[in-house]
CSV table of C-alpha atoms in Angstrom, one decimal:
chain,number,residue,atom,x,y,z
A,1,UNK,CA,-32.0,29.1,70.6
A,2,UNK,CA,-35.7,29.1,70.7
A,3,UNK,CA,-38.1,30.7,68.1
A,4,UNK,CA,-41.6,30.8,67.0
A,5,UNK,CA,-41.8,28.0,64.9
A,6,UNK,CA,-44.6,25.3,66.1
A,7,UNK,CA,-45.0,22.6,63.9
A,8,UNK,CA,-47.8,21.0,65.5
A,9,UNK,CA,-49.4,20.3,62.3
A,10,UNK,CA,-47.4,18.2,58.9
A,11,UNK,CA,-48.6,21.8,56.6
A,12,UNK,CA,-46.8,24.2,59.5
A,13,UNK,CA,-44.0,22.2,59.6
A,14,UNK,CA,-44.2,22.2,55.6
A,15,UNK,CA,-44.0,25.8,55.8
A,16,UNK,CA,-41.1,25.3,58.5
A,17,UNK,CA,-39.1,23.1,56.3
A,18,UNK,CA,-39.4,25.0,53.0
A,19,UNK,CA,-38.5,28.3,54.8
A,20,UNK,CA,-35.1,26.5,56.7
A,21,UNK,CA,-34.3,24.4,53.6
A,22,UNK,CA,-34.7,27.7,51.2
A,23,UNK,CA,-32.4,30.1,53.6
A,24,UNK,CA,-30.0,27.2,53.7
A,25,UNK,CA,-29.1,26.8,49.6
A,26,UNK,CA,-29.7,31.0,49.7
A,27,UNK,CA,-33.1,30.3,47.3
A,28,UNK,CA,-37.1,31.9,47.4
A,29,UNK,CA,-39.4,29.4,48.9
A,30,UNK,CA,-41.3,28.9,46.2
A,31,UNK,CA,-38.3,27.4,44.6
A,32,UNK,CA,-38.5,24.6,46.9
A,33,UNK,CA,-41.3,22.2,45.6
A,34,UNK,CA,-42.4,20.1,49.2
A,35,UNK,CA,-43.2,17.0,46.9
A,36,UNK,CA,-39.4,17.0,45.5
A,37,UNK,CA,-36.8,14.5,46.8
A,38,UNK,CA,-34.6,16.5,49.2
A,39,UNK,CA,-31.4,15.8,47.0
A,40,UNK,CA,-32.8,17.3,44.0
A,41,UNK,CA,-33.3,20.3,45.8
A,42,UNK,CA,-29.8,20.5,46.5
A,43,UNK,CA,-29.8,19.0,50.6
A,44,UNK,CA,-26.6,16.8,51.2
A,45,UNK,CA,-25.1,15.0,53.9
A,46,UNK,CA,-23.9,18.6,55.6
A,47,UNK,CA,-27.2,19.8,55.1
A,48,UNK,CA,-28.3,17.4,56.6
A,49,UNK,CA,-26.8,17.4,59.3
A,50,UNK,CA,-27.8,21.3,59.7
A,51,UNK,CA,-31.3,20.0,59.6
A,52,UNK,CA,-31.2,17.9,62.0
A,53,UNK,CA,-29.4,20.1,64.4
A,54,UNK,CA,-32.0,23.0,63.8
A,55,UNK,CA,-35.0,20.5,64.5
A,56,UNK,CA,-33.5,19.7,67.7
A,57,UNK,CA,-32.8,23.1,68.9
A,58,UNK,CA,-35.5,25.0,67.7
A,59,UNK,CA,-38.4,22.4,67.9
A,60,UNK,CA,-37.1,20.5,70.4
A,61,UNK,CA,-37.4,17.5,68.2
A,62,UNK,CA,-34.4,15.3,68.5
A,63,UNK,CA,-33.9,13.8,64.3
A,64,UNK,CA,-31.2,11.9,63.2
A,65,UNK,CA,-29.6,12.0,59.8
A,66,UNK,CA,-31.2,8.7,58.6
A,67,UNK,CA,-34.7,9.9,59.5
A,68,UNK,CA,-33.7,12.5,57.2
A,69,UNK,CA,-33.0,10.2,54.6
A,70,UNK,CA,-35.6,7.8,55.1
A,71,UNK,CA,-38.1,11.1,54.9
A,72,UNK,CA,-36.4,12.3,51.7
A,73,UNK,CA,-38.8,14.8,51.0
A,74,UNK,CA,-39.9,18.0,52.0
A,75,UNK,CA,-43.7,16.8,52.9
A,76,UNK,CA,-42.9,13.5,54.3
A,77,UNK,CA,-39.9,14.9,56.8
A,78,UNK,CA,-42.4,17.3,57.5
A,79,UNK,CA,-45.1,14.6,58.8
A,80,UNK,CA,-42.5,12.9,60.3
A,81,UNK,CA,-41.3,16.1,62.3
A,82,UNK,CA,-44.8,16.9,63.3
A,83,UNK,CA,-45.6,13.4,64.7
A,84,UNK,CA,-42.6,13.6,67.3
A,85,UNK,CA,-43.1,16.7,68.0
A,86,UNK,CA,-43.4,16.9,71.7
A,87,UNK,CA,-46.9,18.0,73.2
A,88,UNK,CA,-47.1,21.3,74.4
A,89,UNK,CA,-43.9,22.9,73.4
């Protein structure tokens, strides 16, 4: 499935991350604070796991659950996700 998101930049895919993250645990986005560890907002292993699968298919950014982890919150994952993401796409 591909979509609009494009985050080239670590603030769009901020605003990528908060948007996913907040549709997943069903909250407003301004509930999810970007600085807060990813567990306190509620992310587990199976969210996780959705995570990682909607980076690859939408962004085209393959991410494993340990990057996840490793990136445990929303603005570092973000950084992270922005860096790999693949030129041009």
């Amino acid at each position: 499935m591909t979509t609009t998101a494009s985050p080239h930049t670590p603030q769009s895919a901020v605003d990528w991350l908060v948007g996913f993250i907040a549709e997943l645990l069903d909250v407003a986005p301004d509930r999810i604070d970007p600085a807060t560890e990813l567990g306190l907002l509620g992310v587990d292993s199976a969210t996780t796991l959705v995570i990682c699968a909607k980076a690859r298919d939408e962004l085209g950014v393959p991410l494993r659950p340990k990057e996840v982890f490793d990136h445990f919150t929303v603005d570092a994952l973000a950084a992270h996700l922005a860096a790999r993401r693949p030129a041009g796409v």
